[in-house]
PDB file of C-alpha atoms in Angstrom:
ATOM      1  CA  MET A   1       0.207   5.154  17.609  1.00 40.00           C
ATOM      2  CA  ALA A   2      -0.983   8.614  16.701  1.00 49.00           C
ATOM      3  CA  GLY A   3      -4.460   8.962  15.224  1.00 72.00           C
ATOM      4  CA  ASN A   4      -7.187   6.363  15.152  1.00 86.00           C
ATOM      5  CA  GLU A   5      -5.817   3.784  12.727  1.00 88.00           C
ATOM      6  CA  LEU A   6      -7.628   0.846  14.335  1.00 90.00           C
ATOM      7  CA  GLY A   7     -11.023   2.560  14.149  1.00 91.00           C
ATOM      8  CA  LEU A   8     -10.400   3.773  10.614  1.00 91.00           C
ATOM      9  CA  PHE A   9      -9.549   0.248   9.462  1.00 92.00           C
ATOM     10  CA  LEU A  10     -12.589  -1.332  11.153  1.00 94.00           C
ATOM     11  CA  ARG A  11     -14.946   1.231   9.665  1.00 93.00           C
ATOM     12  CA  ALA A  12     -13.461   0.844   6.175  1.00 91.00           C
ATOM     13  CA  ARG A  13     -13.869  -2.926   6.298  1.00 92.00           C
ATOM     14  CA  ARG A  14     -17.433  -2.644   7.654  1.00 93.00           C
ATOM     15  CA  GLU A  15     -18.386  -0.297   4.832  1.00 92.00           C
ATOM     16  CA  ALA A  16     -16.765  -2.593   2.252  1.00 91.00           C
ATOM     17  CA  ILE A  17     -19.039  -5.580   2.992  1.00 90.00           C
ATOM     18  CA  HIS A  18     -22.147  -5.830   0.851  1.00 87.00           C
ATOM     19  CA  PRO A  19     -25.148  -6.799   3.023  1.00 86.00           C
ATOM     20  CA  ALA A  20     -26.332  -9.352   0.473  1.00 83.00           C
ATOM     21  CA  ASP A  21     -23.038 -11.235   0.820  1.00 81.00           C
ATOM     22  CA  ILE A  22     -23.959 -12.191   4.378  1.00 81.00           C
ATOM     23  CA  GLY A  23     -27.658 -12.707   3.816  1.00 79.00           C
ATOM     24  CA  LEU A  24     -28.964  -9.262   4.779  1.00 80.00           C
ATOM     25  CA  PRO A  25     -31.470  -7.325   2.659  1.00 77.00           C
ATOM     26  CA  ALA A  26     -30.169  -4.277   0.796  1.00 70.00           C
ATOM     27  CA  GLY A  27     -33.358  -2.204   0.617  1.00 67.00           C
ATOM     28  CA  PRO A  28     -33.807   1.133  -1.168  1.00 66.00           C
ATOM     29  CA  ARG A  29     -33.740   3.049   2.121  1.00 71.00           C
ATOM     30  CA  ARG A  30     -30.252   1.870   3.030  1.00 72.00           C
ATOM     31  CA  ARG A  31     -28.016   4.939   3.117  1.00 73.00           C
ATOM     32  CA  THR A  32     -24.984   3.459   4.836  1.00 73.00           C
ATOM     33  CA  PRO A  33     -22.423   1.803   2.529  1.00 77.00           C
ATOM     34  CA  GLY A  34     -21.823  -1.754   3.580  1.00 89.00           C
ATOM     35  CA  LEU A  35     -22.963  -2.886   7.017  1.00 91.00           C
ATOM     36  CA  ARG A  36     -24.555  -0.663   9.618  1.00 91.00           C
ATOM     37  CA  ARG A  37     -22.858  -0.530  13.010  1.00 92.00           C
ATOM     38  CA  SER A  38     -25.908  -2.214  14.527  1.00 93.00           C
ATOM     39  CA  GLU A  39     -25.655  -5.056  12.025  1.00 92.00           C
ATOM     40  CA  LEU A  40     -21.960  -5.592  12.718  1.00 93.00           C
ATOM     41  CA  ALA A  41     -22.642  -5.518  16.461  1.00 93.00           C
ATOM     42  CA  THR A  42     -25.404  -8.114  16.183  1.00 93.00           C
ATOM     43  CA  LEU A  43     -23.363 -10.430  14.003  1.00 92.00           C
ATOM     44  CA  ALA A  44     -20.278 -10.097  16.229  1.00 93.00           C
ATOM     45  CA  GLY A  45     -22.198 -10.446  19.486  1.00 93.00           C
ATOM     46  CA  VAL A  46     -21.133  -7.089  20.933  1.00 94.00           C
ATOM     47  CA  SER A  47     -23.005  -3.878  21.667  1.00 94.00           C
ATOM     48  CA  VAL A  48     -23.492  -1.072  19.178  1.00 94.00           C
ATOM     49  CA  GLU A  49     -21.935   1.273  21.744  1.00 94.00           C
ATOM     50  CA  TYR A  50     -18.786  -0.863  21.800  1.00 94.00           C
ATOM     51  CA  VAL A  51     -18.480  -0.867  17.990  1.00 94.00           C
ATOM     52  CA  THR A  52     -18.928   2.916  18.082  1.00 94.00           C
ATOM     53  CA  ARG A  53     -16.202   3.318  20.701  1.00 93.00           C
ATOM     54  CA  LEU A  54     -13.803   1.217  18.626  1.00 93.00           C
ATOM     55  CA  GLU A  55     -14.456   3.134  15.415  1.00 92.00           C
ATOM     56  CA  GLN A  56     -14.217   6.511  17.123  1.00 92.00           C
ATOM     57  CA  GLY A  57     -10.953   5.600  18.863  1.00 88.00           C
ATOM     58  CA  ARG A  58     -12.365   5.775  22.393  1.00 89.00           C
ATOM     59  CA  ASP A  59     -11.425   2.138  22.946  1.00 87.00           C
ATOM     60  CA  ARG A  60      -8.207   1.031  21.271  1.00 80.00           C
ATOM     61  CA  ARG A  61      -7.478  -2.192  23.135  1.00 83.00           C
ATOM     62  CA  PRO A  62     -10.088  -4.818  22.281  1.00 89.00           C
ATOM     63  CA  SER A  63      -9.466  -8.309  23.604  1.00 88.00           C
ATOM     64  CA  ALA A  64      -8.094 -11.049  21.405  1.00 87.00           C
ATOM     65  CA  ALA A  65     -11.502 -12.738  21.463  1.00 89.00           C
ATOM     66  CA  VAL A  66     -13.261  -9.592  20.233  1.00 91.00           C
ATOM     67  CA  LEU A  67     -10.651  -9.096  17.510  1.00 90.00           C
ATOM     68  CA  ALA A  68     -11.144 -12.671  16.334  1.00 91.00           C
ATOM     69  CA  THR A  69     -14.926 -12.249  16.260  1.00 92.00           C
ATOM     70  CA  LEU A  70     -14.706  -8.982  14.362  1.00 93.00           C
ATOM     71  CA  ALA A  71     -12.234 -10.491  11.908  1.00 92.00           C
ATOM     72  CA  ASP A  72     -14.614 -13.397  11.267  1.00 92.00           C
ATOM     73  CA  THR A  73     -17.641 -11.134  10.892  1.00 92.00           C
ATOM     74  CA  LEU A  74     -15.836  -8.725   8.567  1.00 93.00           C
ATOM     75  CA  ARG A  75     -14.482 -11.670   6.579  1.00 91.00           C
ATOM     76  CA  LEU A  76     -10.913 -10.424   6.801  1.00 91.00           C
ATOM     77  CA  THR A  77      -8.242 -12.109   4.736  1.00 89.00           C
ATOM     78  CA  PRO A  78      -5.175 -13.528   6.529  1.00 84.00           C
ATOM     79  CA  ARG A  79      -3.218 -10.416   5.518  1.00 82.00           C
ATOM     80  CA  GLU A  80      -5.952  -8.150   6.890  1.00 88.00           C
ATOM     81  CA  ARG A  81      -6.077 -10.143  10.139  1.00 89.00           C
ATOM     82  CA  ILE A  82      -2.353  -9.616  10.641  1.00 84.00           C
ATOM     83  CA  HIS A  83      -2.835  -5.910   9.964  1.00 85.00           C
ATOM     84  CA  LEU A  84      -5.694  -5.747  12.492  1.00 88.00           C
ATOM     85  CA  HIS A  85      -3.487  -7.406  15.102  1.00 84.00           C
ATOM     86  CA  ARG A  86      -0.669  -4.946  14.426  1.00 80.00           C
ATOM     87  CA  LEU A  87      -3.036  -2.005  14.778  1.00 84.00           C
ATOM     88  CA  SER A  88      -4.363  -3.255  18.108  1.00 83.00           C
ATOM     89  CA  LYS A  89      -0.841  -3.854  19.439  1.00 73.00           C
ATOM     90  CA  GLY A  90       0.315  -0.521  18.071  1.00 63.00           C
ATOM     91  CA  ALA A  91      -2.220   1.241  20.307  1.00 56.00           C
ATOM     92  CA  GLU A  92      -0.302  -0.031  23.339  1.00 56.00           C
ATOM     93  CA  GLY A  93       2.465   2.210  24.614  1.00 52.00           C
ATOM     94  CA  GLY A  94       4.913  -0.666  24.992  1.00 50.00           C
ATOM     95  CA  PHE A  95       4.706  -1.780  21.377  1.00 49.00           C
ATOM     96  CA  THR A  96       8.238  -1.744  19.986  1.00 50.00           C
ATOM     97  CA  CYS A  97       8.367  -4.637  17.498  1.00 52.00           C
ATOM     98  CA  GLY A  98      10.494  -3.446  14.601  1.00 51.00           C
ATOM     99  CA  VAL A  99       9.987   0.209  15.475  1.00 52.00           C
ATOM    100  CA  GLY A 100      13.494   1.045  16.672  1.00 66.00           C
ATOM    101  CA  ALA A 101      15.431  -0.449  13.760  1.00 83.00           C
ATOM    102  CA  ALA A 102      16.402   1.852  10.913  1.00 90.00           C
ATOM    103  CA  PRO A 103      14.899   1.053   7.499  1.00 93.00           C
ATOM    104  CA  ALA A 104      16.924  -1.536   5.619  1.00 93.00           C
ATOM    105  CA  ARG A 105      19.510  -0.167   3.216  1.00 93.00           C
ATOM    106  CA  ALA A 106      21.626  -3.259   2.556  1.00 93.00           C
ATOM    107  CA  VAL A 107      20.532  -5.869   0.036  1.00 95.00           C
ATOM    108  CA  ARG A 108      21.769  -9.427   0.462  1.00 94.00           C
ATOM    109  CA  PRO A 109      23.756 -10.867  -2.493  1.00 96.00           C
ATOM    110  CA  THR A 110      21.209 -13.634  -2.988  1.00 96.00           C
ATOM    111  CA  VAL A 111      18.412 -11.062  -3.226  1.00 96.00           C
ATOM    112  CA  ARG A 112      20.406  -9.147  -5.831  1.00 96.00           C
ATOM    113  CA  ALA A 113      20.917 -12.423  -7.698  1.00 97.00           C
ATOM    114  CA  LEU A 114      17.170 -13.009  -7.568  1.00 96.00           C
ATOM    115  CA  LEU A 115      16.600  -9.588  -9.118  1.00 96.00           C
ATOM    116  CA  ALA A 116      19.063 -10.412 -11.892  1.00 95.00           C
ATOM    117  CA  HIS A 117      17.116 -13.592 -12.690  1.00 96.00           C
ATOM    118  CA  LEU A 118      13.848 -11.646 -12.868  1.00 97.00           C
ATOM    119  CA  GLU A 119      15.010  -9.679 -15.913  1.00 94.00           C
ATOM    120  CA  PRO A 120      13.296  -8.992 -18.337  1.00 93.00           C
ATOM    121  CA  ALA A 121      10.527  -8.327 -15.799  1.00 96.00           C
ATOM    122  CA  ALA A 122      10.446  -4.889 -14.228  1.00 97.00           C
ATOM    123  CA  ALA A 123      11.116  -5.429 -10.511  1.00 98.00           C
ATOM    124  CA  VAL A 124      12.048  -3.064  -7.704  1.00 98.00           C
ATOM    125  CA  LEU A 125      13.104  -3.596  -4.097  1.00 98.00           C
ATOM    126  CA  LEU A 126      11.688  -1.153  -1.527  1.00 97.00           C
ATOM    127  CA  ASN A 127      12.166  -0.755   2.223  1.00 96.00           C
ATOM    128  CA  ARG A 128       9.416   0.278   4.642  1.00 94.00           C
ATOM    129  CA  VAL A 129       9.817   3.995   3.895  1.00 96.00           C
ATOM    130  CA  SER A 130       9.665   3.257   0.132  1.00 97.00           C
ATOM    131  CA  ASP A 131      13.330   3.896  -0.627  1.00 97.00           C
ATOM    132  CA  VAL A 132      14.327   2.359  -3.974  1.00 97.00           C
ATOM    133  CA  LEU A 133      17.231   0.084  -3.022  1.00 97.00           C
ATOM    134  CA  ALA A 134      17.676  -2.069  -6.131  1.00 97.00           C
ATOM    135  CA  HIS A 135      15.899  -2.815  -9.380  1.00 97.00           C
ATOM    136  CA  THR A 136      16.158  -4.685 -12.651  1.00 97.00           C
ATOM    137  CA  PRO A 137      17.245  -3.004 -15.908  1.00 96.00           C
ATOM    138  CA  ALA A 138      13.643  -3.378 -17.108  1.00 96.00           C
ATOM    139  CA  TYR A 139      12.416  -1.331 -14.153  1.00 97.00           C
ATOM    140  CA  GLU A 140      14.966   1.333 -14.967  1.00 96.00           C
ATOM    141  CA  ARG A 141      13.635   1.506 -18.520  1.00 96.00           C
ATOM    142  CA  LEU A 142      10.221   2.285 -17.031  1.00 97.00           C
ATOM    143  CA  ALA A 143      11.223   4.531 -14.142  1.00 97.00           C
ATOM    144  CA  ARG A 144      14.156   6.555 -15.490  1.00 96.00           C
ATOM    145  CA  PRO A 145      12.219   8.384 -18.249  1.00 96.00           C
ATOM    146  CA  ILE A 146       9.444   9.491 -15.860  1.00 97.00           C
ATOM    147  CA  GLY A 147      12.004  10.939 -13.429  1.00 97.00           C
ATOM    148  CA  LEU A 148      11.593   8.487 -10.563  1.00 97.00           C
ATOM    149  CA  LEU A 149      15.273   7.524 -10.449  1.00 96.00           C
ATOM    150  CA  ASP A 150      16.669  11.037 -10.661  1.00 92.00           C
ATOM    151  CA  GLY A 151      19.281  11.565  -7.984  1.00 70.00           C
ATOM    152  CA  PRO A 152      17.978  13.113  -4.736  1.00 68.00           C
ATOM    153  CA  PRO A 153      19.582  16.439  -3.755  1.00 67.00           C
ATOM    154  CA  ARG A 154      20.774  15.106  -0.385  1.00 72.00           C
ATOM    155  CA  PRO A 155      24.225  13.428  -0.399  1.00 69.00           C
ATOM    156  CA  GLY A 156      23.969   9.678   0.109  1.00 73.00           C
ATOM    157  CA  ALA A 157      20.195   9.632  -0.377  1.00 83.00           C
ATOM    158  CA  VAL A 158      18.448   7.191  -2.669  1.00 92.00           C
ATOM    159  CA  PRO A 159      15.293   7.668  -4.758  1.00 96.00           C
ATOM    160  CA  ASN A 160      12.111   7.374  -2.724  1.00 96.00           C
ATOM    161  CA  LEU A 161       8.864   6.269  -4.357  1.00 98.00           C
ATOM    162  CA  ALA A 162       6.500   7.972  -1.897  1.00 97.00           C
ATOM    163  CA  ARG A 163       8.424  11.250  -2.064  1.00 97.00           C
ATOM    164  CA  PHE A 164       8.351  11.168  -5.874  1.00 97.00           C
ATOM    165  CA  VAL A 165       4.619  10.419  -6.035  1.00 98.00           C
ATOM    166  CA  PHE A 166       3.683  13.301  -3.737  1.00 98.00           C
ATOM    167  CA  THR A 167       6.240  15.997  -4.430  1.00 96.00           C
ATOM    168  CA  ASP A 168       7.275  15.686  -8.081  1.00 97.00           C
ATOM    169  CA  GLU A 169       4.828  17.138 -10.618  1.00 96.00           C
ATOM    170  CA  ARG A 170       5.995  14.557 -13.159  1.00 97.00           C
ATOM    171  CA  ALA A 171       4.327  11.808 -11.108  1.00 98.00           C
ATOM    172  CA  ARG A 172       0.830  13.069 -11.925  1.00 98.00           C
ATOM    173  CA  ARG A 173       1.664  12.934 -15.617  1.00 97.00           C
ATOM    174  CA  ALA A 174       3.233   9.494 -15.319  1.00 98.00           C
ATOM    175  CA  TRP A 175       0.280   7.778 -13.615  1.00 98.00           C
ATOM    176  CA  PRO A 176      -3.147   8.506 -15.150  1.00 98.00           C
ATOM    177  CA  ASP A 177      -4.670   6.957 -12.015  1.00 98.00           C
ATOM    178  CA  TRP A 178      -2.510   9.070  -9.708  1.00 98.00           C
ATOM    179  CA  ASP A 179      -5.089   9.141  -6.917  1.00 98.00           C
ATOM    180  CA  GLN A 180      -5.005   5.364  -6.593  1.00 97.00           C
ATOM    181  CA  VAL A 181      -1.211   5.324  -6.717  1.00 98.00           C
ATOM    182  CA  ALA A 182      -1.115   7.991  -3.982  1.00 98.00           C
ATOM    183  CA  ASP A 183      -3.594   6.024  -1.849  1.00 97.00           C
ATOM    184  CA  ASP A 184      -1.398   2.938  -2.113  1.00 97.00           C
ATOM    185  CA  GLN A 185       1.706   4.884  -1.105  1.00 97.00           C
ATOM    186  CA  VAL A 186      -0.004   6.144   2.050  1.00 97.00           C
ATOM    187  CA  ALA A 187      -1.379   2.685   2.775  1.00 95.00           C
ATOM    188  CA  ALA A 188       2.112   1.208   2.444  1.00 95.00           C
ATOM    189  CA  LEU A 189       3.451   3.648   5.045  1.00 94.00           C
ATOM    190  CA  LYS A 190       0.532   2.892   7.378  1.00 91.00           C
ATOM    191  CA  GLN A 191       0.581  -0.904   7.240  1.00 86.00           C
ATOM    192  CA  GLY A 192       2.986  -1.103  10.185  1.00 76.00           C
ATOM    193  CA  PRO A 193       3.034   0.926  13.406  1.00 78.00           C
ATOM    194  CA  PHE A 194       3.091   4.121  11.294  1.00 87.00           C
ATOM    195  CA  ARG A 195       3.924   7.138  13.498  1.00 84.00           C
ATOM    196  CA  ALA A 196       5.144   4.918  16.321  1.00 84.00           C
ATOM    197  CA  ASP A 197       8.010   4.217  13.907  1.00 88.00           C
ATOM    198  CA  ARG A 198      10.178   7.329  14.066  1.00 91.00           C
ATOM    199  CA  TYR A 199      11.573   6.804  10.562  1.00 94.00           C
ATOM    200  CA  VAL A 200       8.137   6.517   8.986  1.00 94.00           C
ATOM    201  CA  ALA A 201       6.961   9.421  11.158  1.00 94.00           C
ATOM    202  CA  ALA A 202       9.822  11.588   9.894  1.00 95.00           C
ATOM    203  CA  LEU A 203       8.870  10.914   6.278  1.00 96.00           C
ATOM    204  CA  ALA A 204       5.193  11.508   7.065  1.00 96.00           C
ATOM    205  CA  ASP A 205       6.039  14.835   8.720  1.00 96.00           C
ATOM    206  CA  GLU A 206       8.114  15.835   5.694  1.00 96.00           C
ATOM    207  CA  LEU A 207       5.350  14.951   3.232  1.00 97.00           C
ATOM    208  CA  SER A 208       2.741  16.711   5.369  1.00 97.00           C
ATOM    209  CA  VAL A 209       4.689  19.910   4.742  1.00 96.00           C
ATOM    210  CA  THR A 210       5.875  19.380   1.173  1.00 96.00           C
ATOM    211  CA  ALA A 211       2.733  17.734  -0.229  1.00 97.00           C
ATOM    212  CA  GLY A 212       0.160  19.345   2.053  1.00 96.00           C
ATOM    213  CA  ALA A 213      -3.468  18.276   1.801  1.00 96.00           C
ATOM    214  CA  ALA A 214      -2.807  15.662  -0.894  1.00 97.00           C
ATOM    215  CA  PHE A 215      -0.905  13.672   1.737  1.00 97.00           C
ATOM    216  CA  VAL A 216      -2.513  14.786   5.011  1.00 96.00           C
ATOM    217  CA  GLU A 217      -6.078  14.048   3.901  1.00 96.00           C
ATOM    218  CA  ARG A 218      -5.074  10.571   2.768  1.00 96.00           C
ATOM    219  CA  VAL A 219      -3.436   9.838   6.104  1.00 95.00           C
ATOM    220  CA  ALA A 220      -6.784  10.626   7.738  1.00 93.00           C
ATOM    221  CA  SER A 221      -8.865   8.526   5.334  1.00 93.00           C
ATOM    222  CA  VAL A 222      -6.796   5.650   3.906  1.00 94.00           C
ATOM    223  CA  PRO A 223      -6.954   2.755   6.393  1.00 88.00           C
ATOM    224  CA  GLY A 224      -3.790   0.926   5.383  1.00 77.00           C
ATOM    225  CA  LEU A 225      -2.854  -2.217   3.448  1.00 87.00           C
ATOM    226  CA  PRO A 226      -1.937  -1.273  -0.117  1.00 92.00           C
ATOM    227  CA  ALA A 227      -3.052  -3.498  -2.958  1.00 93.00           C
ATOM    228  CA  ALA A 228      -0.732  -6.504  -3.078  1.00 94.00           C
ATOM    229  CA  SER A 229      -1.574  -7.118  -6.720  1.00 96.00           C
ATOM    230  CA  GLY A 230      -3.488  -5.476  -9.517  1.00 97.00           C
ATOM    231  CA  VAL A 231      -3.044  -3.458 -12.675  1.00 98.00           C
ATOM    232  CA  THR A 232      -1.701   0.067 -12.918  1.00 97.00           C
ATOM    233  CA  ARG A 233      -1.465   2.401 -15.897  1.00 98.00           C
ATOM    234  CA  LEU A 234       1.774   4.209 -16.705  1.00 98.00           C
ATOM    235  CA  ALA A 235       2.099   7.010 -19.291  1.00 98.00           C
ATOM    236  CA  HIS A 236       5.633   6.319 -20.518  1.00 97.00           C
ATOM    237  CA  PRO A 237       7.359   9.106 -22.497  1.00 95.00           C
ATOM    238  CA  GLU A 238       8.812   6.621 -24.997  1.00 94.00           C
ATOM    239  CA  ALA A 239       6.459   3.627 -24.994  1.00 95.00           C
ATOM    240  CA  GLY A 240       3.108   5.385 -24.566  1.00 96.00           C
ATOM    241  CA  GLU A 241       0.417   4.248 -22.134  1.00 97.00           C
ATOM    242  CA  LEU A 242       1.199   0.897 -20.533  1.00 98.00           C
ATOM    243  CA  ARG A 243      -0.958  -1.444 -18.457  1.00 98.00           C
ATOM    244  CA  LEU A 244       1.223  -3.219 -15.921  1.00 98.00           C
ATOM    245  CA  ALA A 245       0.135  -6.142 -13.761  1.00 98.00           C
ATOM    246  CA  PHE A 246       1.992  -6.056 -10.441  1.00 98.00           C
ATOM    247  CA  GLU A 247       2.630  -8.499  -7.618  1.00 98.00           C
ATOM    248  CA  THR A 248       4.102  -7.529  -4.247  1.00 97.00           C
ATOM    249  CA  LEU A 249       6.254 -10.079  -2.429  1.00 96.00           C
ATOM    250  CA  GLU A 250       7.298  -9.575   1.188  1.00 92.00           C
ATOM    251  CA  LEU A 251      10.811 -10.753   2.058  1.00 93.00           C
ATOM    252  CA  PRO A 252      11.575 -12.247   5.507  1.00 89.00           C
ATOM    253  CA  ALA A 253      11.144  -9.925   8.489  1.00 82.00           C
ATOM    254  CA  ASP A 254      14.898  -9.564   8.997  1.00 85.00           C
ATOM    255  CA  ASP A 255      15.184  -8.083   5.511  1.00 88.00           C
ATOM    256  CA  ASP A 256      12.259  -5.680   6.053  1.00 88.00           C
ATOM    257  CA  LEU A 257      11.910  -5.314   2.286  1.00 95.00           C
ATOM    258  CA  ARG A 258       9.225  -5.804  -0.321  1.00 96.00           C
ATOM    259  CA  LEU A 259       9.721  -6.794  -3.932  1.00 98.00           C
ATOM    260  CA  VAL A 260       7.321  -5.384  -6.526  1.00 98.00           C
ATOM    261  CA  VAL A 261       7.299  -7.148  -9.893  1.00 98.00           C
ATOM    262  CA  GLN A 262       5.546  -5.641 -12.918  1.00 98.00           C
ATOM    263  CA  LEU A 263       4.531  -7.552 -16.053  1.00 97.00           C
ATOM    264  CA  PRO A 264       2.612  -6.492 -19.167  1.00 97.00           C
ATOM    265  CA  ALA A 265      -1.123  -6.798 -18.525  1.00 98.00           C
ATOM    266  CA  ASP A 266      -2.073  -6.965 -22.198  1.00 97.00           C
ATOM    267  CA  ALA A 267      -0.603  -7.644 -25.628  1.00 96.00           C
ATOM    268  CA  PRO A 268      -0.137  -3.969 -26.660  1.00 96.00           C
ATOM    269  CA  THR A 269       1.853  -3.348 -23.470  1.00 97.00           C
ATOM    270  CA  ALA A 270       4.007  -6.412 -24.125  1.00 96.00           C
ATOM    271  CA  VAL A 271       4.764  -5.128 -27.623  1.00 95.00           C
ATOM    272  CA  ALA A 272       5.563  -1.641 -26.309  1.00 95.00           C
ATOM    273  CA  LEU A 273       7.923  -3.038 -23.674  1.00 95.00           C
ATOM    274  CA  ASP A 274       9.656  -5.138 -26.305  1.00 93.00           C
ATOM    275  CA  ARG A 275      10.440  -1.958 -28.212  1.00 92.00           C
ATOM    276  CA  LEU A 276      12.213  -0.648 -25.115  1.00 91.00           C
ATOM    277  CA  ARG A 277      14.408  -3.721 -24.940  1.00 84.00           C
ATOM    278  CA  VAL A 278      15.508  -4.307 -28.526  1.00 68.00           C
ATOM    279  CA  GLY A 279      17.676  -7.374 -28.982  1.00 51.00           C
ATOM    280  CA  ARG A 280      16.256  -9.301 -26.015  1.00 52.00           C
ATOM    281  CA  SER A 281      13.746 -12.150 -25.803  1.00 52.00           C
ATOM    282  CA  PRO A 282      10.132 -10.970 -26.042  1.00 56.00           C
ATOM    283  CA  LEU A 283       7.835 -10.570 -23.043  1.00 61.00           C
ATOM    284  CA  ARG A 284       4.440 -12.220 -22.839  1.00 66.00           C
ATOM    285  CA  ALA A 285       1.336 -10.550 -21.458  1.00 68.00           C
ATOM    286  CA  VAL A 286      -0.157 -11.869 -18.214  1.00 70.00           C
ATOM    287  CA  PRO A 287      -3.212 -14.013 -19.158  1.00 71.00           C
ATOM    288  CA  ASP A 288      -6.602 -12.780 -17.975  1.00 63.00           C
TER     289      ASP A 288
END
């Protein structure tokens, strides 16, 4: 794995923990966000020097026992624990799990049938390099007007969400919170072995050139794991500003696909989406 993804992730999680949540005082002189390295070391039962080596990338192969202790101390979720394990294994030269296989392009008939049953919800199926492989008509009503589904110039290519976000100027107009959307796209690419995967590495190299600092700086600072759920704002050319609640569902490993479903997050968005789908049953907003 190129870079220091393990150290970046550990530091981000350390800085995300509020001292008061684990019974530590948060005095006025505290300048470090979250936990200090010394505090993490004490709680995890390791030396400050060892925590420093891990975060700086000078030690990339902690034992399983140390990983478990750090995961407990940092209060990692099950999803974050899996990510931590992948990062530690990715630092080993022999790590090949899933790296050699090309990104999925085929969609099983039952998965397509599932998409059909999700209408009128906006849902899209993405592979690990964020290619748009299939979607519901409702998703097309959202994505087509902003330009996301425009045909790529390369023969046989399919629309790619990450490429659109970083290289198409329309993306910044479409998402008022573009920075967060861009962070999530980088995190999605980095949640596996990242550059140890030659297909992800090829896309990352392309975006490093075409998007420049907007992509490169995020690769260096975003630790991975995109938001699995939340609310995003979309400035739709026809429906106005929409607030969309999304859920990300991972399909089985053999499919290597993720399904993102978007629903109206409030009543005005539900009404606006109904206008886009005249003649169909109305949508209901997701309850708070």
